[in-house]
Amino acid sequence: MTPKIAQYLAVQAPATPCLVVDVDRVEERYRELHAALPLARIYYAVKANPAMPVLERLTSLGSSFDAASWEEIELCLQAGARASDISFGNTIKKVSSIVRAHAAGVPMFAFDSAEELDKLARHAPGSRVYCRILVENAGAEWPLSRKFGTTVEHAHALMLQARELGLDPFGLSFHVGSQQTTTDAYEAAIGRVGMLFTDLVQAGLDIRMVNLGGGFPTRYREDVPEIDEFAFAITRALTAAFGNALPELLVEPGRYIVGDAGVVSSEVVLVSRRGDSSQANGGKRWVYLDIGRFGGLAETEGESIRYQMRTPHDGGRTGPVAIAGPTCDGADILYERSDYRLPLDLASGERVELLSTGAYVSTYCSTRFNGFAPLAEHYI
Ligand SMILES: *Cc1c(COP(=O)(O)O)cnc(C)c1O
């Protein structure tokens, strides 16, 4: 938690549940990534947190943007970004969105199928297009792999096809999976893409860009490698694959830029023990917060992302707990199997802070499930 957020929570005591984001921390992370990978142009993945203060700050720093929809493109334009600095990175786009993006001057589109390529040729003629390759997502705590990307062989054919269709076959992309905790994943992916890139150059294609995707992790409960370690591994792999003839490089960080800039402040609704240890629930202590799976903590599904928590009793004696949200839905459990412990003195009405919740929380919030209002947001 940044000092600014700690101060804000202490002085303002905003109603819970709420997300507080320190926009200066967003700027720090942007600068750190830029320093670590100076040759890569940063396309912030808007879906991680599309709040206007975040987009405006990043625009002022010269960031480009990776948008998932026409609506996100509009947000970037409202924040002052130029259309030429936006990439339409979703491989699944409605025709109406392609038409609007092209008309607005968005120059670059992702694809991973012949069918999407046809849509782009028809509705965004002459545009730069890049093909997303399927790569291993091992090591990622929030993997993306099965839904997106194509094989190297298919990508080879599709890139040649793009040229036939009058598009500009600009480059290749991959995504190693979100919250990627190993640097190996990038090295392996760059190796694959590098070989395909070389093959396409030899086939006479004017291909000139490699998009390294996102995936850079935020520190939650467990340690993760520093950004410099990722940069070192990436640079080594790029040198091995391309020598001195490096292509244009893009990165699309989402979580890394905003993750640890945010804190969710919540209230304990109930602490209970339902039954004794001979019963099915083991007599475990259950802590129910006023935010859960449907209040924005969607990435707790499968207990994939394990947030760190702060309570007023930190340092006191702790015991094992299950932690759940406030709705009448059985799936609204945050953690039951991940060995969470919370102070024994924790009581209903007290505050619990969930750290590093700046990414993939505010927009995952349901609108009115069980009547609960959407998560309040404060950008400071
Ligand atoms: C979600 C996404 C990103 C951002 O991923 P992070 O793991 O948050 O860095 C980048 N690129 C694409 C295409 C995405 O879908």
XYZ file of C-alpha atoms and ligand atoms in Angstrom:
395
model
C 0.000 0.000 0.000
C 1.470 3.372 -0.949
C 1.730 6.064 1.755
C -0.761 8.158 -0.236
C -3.373 5.399 -0.124
C -2.730 4.716 3.575
C -3.218 8.409 4.318
C -6.376 8.601 2.216
C -7.929 5.586 3.935
C -7.020 6.896 7.387
C -8.232 10.458 6.848
C -11.206 10.000 4.517
C -12.359 6.584 5.735
C -14.352 6.124 2.500
C -17.449 3.905 2.574
C -16.720 0.260 1.781
C -16.321 -1.592 -0.427
C -14.155 0.726 -2.481
C -11.063 0.700 -4.642
C -8.437 3.390 -4.056
C -5.814 3.825 -6.774
C -2.626 5.876 -6.459
C -2.130 7.218 -9.970
C 1.458 8.217 -9.156
C 2.239 4.541 -8.661
C 0.824 3.838 -12.128
C 3.306 6.388 -13.471
C 6.182 4.779 -11.519
C 5.408 1.375 -12.958
C 5.184 2.762 -16.485
C 8.571 4.428 -16.055
C 10.133 1.286 -14.581
C 8.979 -0.862 -17.467
C 10.158 1.716 -19.967
C 13.572 1.832 -18.291
C 13.808 -1.972 -18.252
C 12.772 -2.446 -21.895
C 13.659 0.862 -23.584
C 13.333 -0.526 -27.100
C 9.731 -1.687 -26.664
C 6.815 0.665 -27.193
C 4.342 0.301 -24.332
C 0.709 -0.352 -25.278
C -1.140 -0.325 -21.958
C -3.823 -3.056 -21.928
C -6.821 -0.886 -21.154
C -8.980 -3.731 -19.861
C -6.813 -4.044 -16.728
C -8.214 -0.719 -15.503
C -9.893 1.682 -17.929
C -10.464 4.534 -15.455
C -10.025 7.983 -17.000
C -7.360 9.199 -14.501
C -5.236 6.150 -15.369
C -5.645 6.625 -19.129
C -4.980 10.364 -18.879
C -1.821 9.902 -16.842
C -0.509 7.274 -19.240
C -1.355 9.470 -22.235
C 0.641 12.298 -20.670
C 3.601 9.928 -20.354
C 3.471 9.035 -24.051
C 1.958 5.583 -23.652
C 0.168 3.807 -26.446
C -2.882 1.628 -25.817
C -4.068 -1.913 -26.467
C -7.861 -1.892 -26.712
C -10.212 -4.868 -26.542
C -13.304 -3.168 -27.962
C -14.545 -0.048 -29.724
C -15.729 1.190 -26.338
C -12.180 1.042 -24.971
C -10.896 2.834 -28.077
C -13.384 5.620 -27.367
C -12.143 5.854 -23.774
C -8.550 6.224 -24.980
C -9.555 8.954 -27.429
C -11.452 10.750 -24.647
C -8.317 10.548 -22.516
C -6.451 12.416 -25.243
C -4.684 9.498 -26.921
C -4.168 9.719 -30.667
C -5.874 7.057 -32.754
C -2.486 6.294 -34.277
C -1.282 5.170 -30.835
C -4.044 2.607 -30.361
C -3.936 -1.056 -31.297
C -7.152 -3.071 -31.588
C -5.658 -6.137 -29.919
C -8.665 -8.402 -29.523
C -8.667 -11.195 -32.095
C -12.482 -11.309 -31.831
C -14.043 -8.072 -33.097
C -17.525 -7.123 -34.202
C -17.715 -5.775 -37.740
C -19.299 -2.568 -36.444
C -16.323 -2.097 -34.110
C -13.791 -2.683 -36.885
C -15.606 -0.139 -39.073
C -15.611 2.479 -36.319
C -11.993 1.886 -35.339
C -10.827 2.121 -38.938
C -12.827 5.306 -39.506
C -11.346 6.815 -36.349
C -7.823 6.154 -37.655
C -6.796 3.154 -35.546
C -3.971 1.710 -37.645
C -3.342 -1.741 -36.219
C -5.455 -4.852 -35.683
C -4.837 -8.345 -34.261
C -6.141 -11.585 -35.768
C -5.643 -15.315 -35.352
C -7.943 -16.793 -38.002
C -8.692 -16.583 -41.729
C -12.244 -15.538 -40.920
C -11.161 -12.502 -38.869
C -8.584 -11.623 -41.526
C -11.386 -11.513 -44.122
C -13.362 -9.154 -41.896
C -10.332 -6.878 -41.560
C -9.643 -6.905 -45.307
C -13.218 -5.888 -46.000
C -13.800 -3.348 -43.231
C -10.325 -1.969 -42.482
C -8.659 -2.225 -45.907
C -4.920 -1.612 -46.064
C -4.489 -1.730 -42.268
C -1.527 -3.090 -40.389
C -2.390 -6.525 -39.063
C -0.530 -8.860 -36.736
C -1.090 -12.532 -36.118
C -1.314 -13.930 -32.604
C 0.576 -17.161 -32.019
C -0.488 -19.744 -29.465
C 2.274 -20.185 -26.877
C 2.672 -22.128 -23.650
C 1.044 -20.426 -20.657
C 2.775 -22.624 -18.047
C 3.785 -20.500 -15.077
C 0.829 -18.132 -15.521
C -1.608 -17.892 -12.628
C -4.342 -16.511 -14.879
C -3.700 -18.326 -18.186
C -5.313 -17.267 -21.472
C -3.989 -19.778 -23.917
C -6.773 -21.977 -25.225
C -9.037 -19.191 -26.379
C -6.560 -17.236 -28.514
C -3.750 -17.673 -30.950
C -2.937 -20.044 -33.745
C -0.130 -22.432 -34.660
C 3.091 -21.313 -36.267
C 2.186 -23.223 -39.441
C -1.241 -21.643 -39.742
C 0.136 -18.197 -38.915
C 2.648 -18.557 -41.763
C -0.170 -19.155 -44.247
C -2.352 -16.419 -42.754
C 0.384 -13.783 -42.967
C 0.897 -14.500 -46.669
C -2.863 -14.422 -47.095
C -2.980 -10.994 -45.416
C -0.729 -9.609 -48.129
C -2.920 -11.170 -50.837
C -5.910 -9.449 -49.268
C -4.237 -6.040 -49.535
C -3.508 -5.718 -45.831
C -0.113 -4.794 -44.366
C 1.213 -7.979 -42.647
C 2.949 -5.976 -39.953
C 3.970 -8.507 -37.311
C 3.415 -11.300 -34.845
C 2.192 -11.371 -31.251
C 1.797 -13.729 -28.342
C 0.646 -13.630 -24.739
C 2.363 -15.881 -22.200
C -0.634 -15.761 -19.843
C -1.495 -13.211 -17.205
C 0.394 -13.080 -13.901
C 3.221 -14.978 -15.555
C 5.703 -15.901 -12.839
C 8.528 -17.321 -14.964
C 10.869 -15.581 -17.367
C 11.244 -18.854 -19.312
C 7.789 -18.402 -20.804
C 8.927 -15.283 -22.671
C 12.165 -16.882 -23.840
C 10.366 -19.911 -25.266
C 7.720 -17.755 -26.960
C 10.314 -15.426 -28.499
C 12.177 -18.461 -29.835
C 9.056 -19.733 -31.606
C 8.011 -16.381 -32.963
C 11.576 -15.564 -34.004
C 11.791 -18.606 -36.254
C 8.456 -17.846 -37.869
C 9.470 -14.217 -38.343
C 12.661 -15.278 -40.145
C 10.727 -17.710 -42.338
C 8.299 -14.977 -43.325
C 11.096 -12.560 -44.161
C 12.611 -15.256 -46.354
C 9.229 -15.712 -48.020
C 9.514 -12.077 -49.072
C 7.080 -10.593 -46.594
C 7.664 -7.059 -45.290
C 7.102 -8.101 -41.674
C 8.651 -5.780 -39.089
C 7.088 -6.038 -35.628
C 7.001 -8.430 -32.669
C 4.442 -7.844 -29.929
C 5.541 -9.461 -26.672
C 2.084 -9.164 -25.095
C 1.495 -8.683 -21.390
C 1.723 -11.077 -18.479
C 4.249 -9.252 -16.282
C 3.246 -10.077 -12.717
C 2.198 -8.104 -9.676
C 3.400 -9.238 -6.273
C 0.453 -10.711 -4.364
C 0.990 -13.196 -1.540
C 4.027 -14.797 -3.122
C 7.227 -13.256 -4.475
C 7.570 -12.828 -8.226
C 10.654 -11.990 -10.323
C 11.511 -8.308 -10.703
C 10.796 -6.578 -14.007
C 14.547 -6.376 -14.674
C 14.743 -10.167 -14.664
C 12.008 -10.352 -17.295
C 13.736 -7.661 -19.330
C 17.054 -9.485 -19.130
C 15.560 -12.791 -20.284
C 13.576 -11.100 -23.053
C 16.584 -9.192 -24.324
C 18.710 -12.330 -24.340
C 16.047 -14.259 -26.264
C 15.565 -11.432 -28.758
C 19.298 -11.258 -29.384
C 19.444 -15.016 -29.914
C 16.524 -14.888 -32.347
C 17.253 -11.677 -34.251
C 20.886 -10.715 -33.641
C 21.312 -7.013 -34.344
C 18.363 -6.866 -36.728
C 15.740 -6.364 -34.021
C 12.193 -5.815 -35.248
C 9.973 -3.065 -33.844
C 8.981 -4.235 -30.372
C 5.695 -3.778 -28.540
C 4.637 -4.792 -25.036
C 1.064 -4.779 -23.752
C 1.274 -4.701 -19.955
C -1.950 -4.456 -17.996
C -1.594 -5.953 -14.542
C 2.000 -4.790 -14.093
C 1.093 -1.132 -14.658
C -1.950 -0.857 -12.372
C -1.971 -3.934 -10.118
C -0.076 -2.671 -7.121
C -1.373 0.887 -7.495
C -4.732 -0.123 -5.995
C -6.143 -1.213 -2.651
C -9.654 -2.467 -1.934
C -11.011 -1.424 1.423
C -13.739 -3.724 2.699
C -15.702 -4.329 5.861
C -16.063 -7.587 7.745
C -19.759 -8.453 7.625
C -19.574 -11.584 9.759
C -17.078 -13.867 11.439
C -18.644 -17.225 12.217
C -17.974 -20.819 13.095
C -20.710 -23.021 11.780
C -20.597 -26.279 13.728
C -17.776 -28.175 15.374
C -14.790 -29.953 13.881
C -16.670 -33.240 13.439
C -18.860 -31.589 10.845
C -18.364 -31.273 7.122
C -17.083 -27.690 7.253
C -14.510 -28.679 9.853
C -15.599 -26.019 12.314
C -13.478 -23.607 10.349
C -13.795 -19.915 10.985
C -15.475 -18.116 8.100
C -14.860 -14.447 7.436
C -17.439 -12.772 5.195
C -16.416 -9.476 3.603
C -18.609 -6.889 1.887
C -16.765 -7.624 -1.383
C -16.516 -10.999 -3.089
C -16.392 -12.747 -6.419
C -19.224 -10.617 -7.816
C -18.032 -7.328 -6.329
C -14.952 -7.355 -8.549
C -12.718 -10.103 -7.172
C -13.399 -12.351 -10.168
C -9.797 -13.501 -10.361
C -10.223 -15.400 -7.091
C -12.000 -18.022 -9.215
C -10.100 -21.262 -8.675
C -8.209 -19.274 -5.990
C -5.956 -18.240 -8.890
C -5.016 -14.776 -7.713
C -4.313 -14.734 -3.983
C -4.462 -11.215 -2.609
C -2.611 -10.159 0.510
C -4.795 -8.743 3.277
C -4.317 -6.173 6.027
C -6.403 -5.979 9.185
C -6.397 -3.747 12.292
C -4.996 -6.698 14.297
C -1.950 -7.541 12.174
C 0.815 -8.904 14.389
C -1.680 -10.560 16.744
C -2.429 -14.273 16.952
C -3.934 -15.739 13.783
C -5.881 -18.846 12.853
C -7.003 -20.523 9.635
C -10.019 -19.069 7.841
C -12.176 -19.418 4.802
C -12.917 -16.029 3.256
C -16.120 -15.327 1.329
C -18.169 -12.528 -0.177
C -21.527 -11.158 0.959
C -23.919 -12.552 -1.660
C -26.331 -15.490 -1.402
C -24.373 -17.402 -4.023
C -22.422 -20.565 -3.255
C -19.706 -19.628 -5.731
C -19.032 -16.407 -3.839
C -16.086 -17.847 -1.896
C -12.710 -16.174 -2.260
C -10.419 -18.632 -0.482
C -11.072 -21.965 1.165
C -8.054 -24.063 0.137
C -5.209 -21.547 0.021
C -4.206 -21.589 3.700
C -5.329 -18.106 4.555
C -4.921 -17.076 8.193
C -6.423 -13.972 9.781
C -6.161 -12.569 13.322
C -8.310 -14.289 15.918
C -9.475 -10.885 17.177
C -10.955 -9.870 13.801
C -14.602 -8.921 14.282
C -17.590 -7.852 12.259
C -17.617 -4.143 11.427
C -13.836 -3.913 11.120
C -11.978 -3.108 7.955
C -9.925 -5.496 5.862
C -7.742 -4.128 3.090
C -6.956 -6.239 0.020
C -3.614 -5.180 -1.414
C -2.555 -4.855 -5.048
C -6.091 -4.873 -6.384
C -5.640 -2.126 -8.990
C -5.909 -4.507 -11.952
C -8.885 -6.553 -13.091
C -11.156 -5.588 -10.191
C -13.148 -2.414 -10.915
C -14.579 -3.631 -14.218
C -15.177 -7.229 -13.174
C -17.751 -5.952 -10.696
C -21.356 -7.039 -11.333
C -23.913 -4.248 -11.560
C -26.504 -5.078 -8.936
C -26.152 -8.740 -8.038
C -28.077 -9.295 -4.762
C -28.792 -5.561 -4.783
C -25.243 -4.557 -3.926
C -24.020 -1.335 -5.521
C -21.008 -1.556 -7.843
C -17.597 -1.004 -6.308
C -16.853 2.678 -5.598
C -13.581 3.943 -7.077
C -11.278 6.714 -5.877
C -8.285 7.864 -7.943
C -5.842 9.958 -5.982
C -5.243 -8.978 -21.250
C -4.262 -8.725 -22.328
C -3.071 -8.059 -22.044
C -2.667 -7.659 -20.656
O -2.245 -8.751 -19.937
P -1.604 -8.592 -18.482
O -1.376 -9.981 -18.070
O -2.561 -7.853 -17.647
O -0.332 -7.830 -18.658
C -2.224 -7.791 -23.094
N -2.526 -8.155 -24.359
C -3.665 -8.795 -24.662
C -3.936 -9.143 -26.077
C -4.557 -9.099 -23.668
O -5.688 -9.757 -23.979
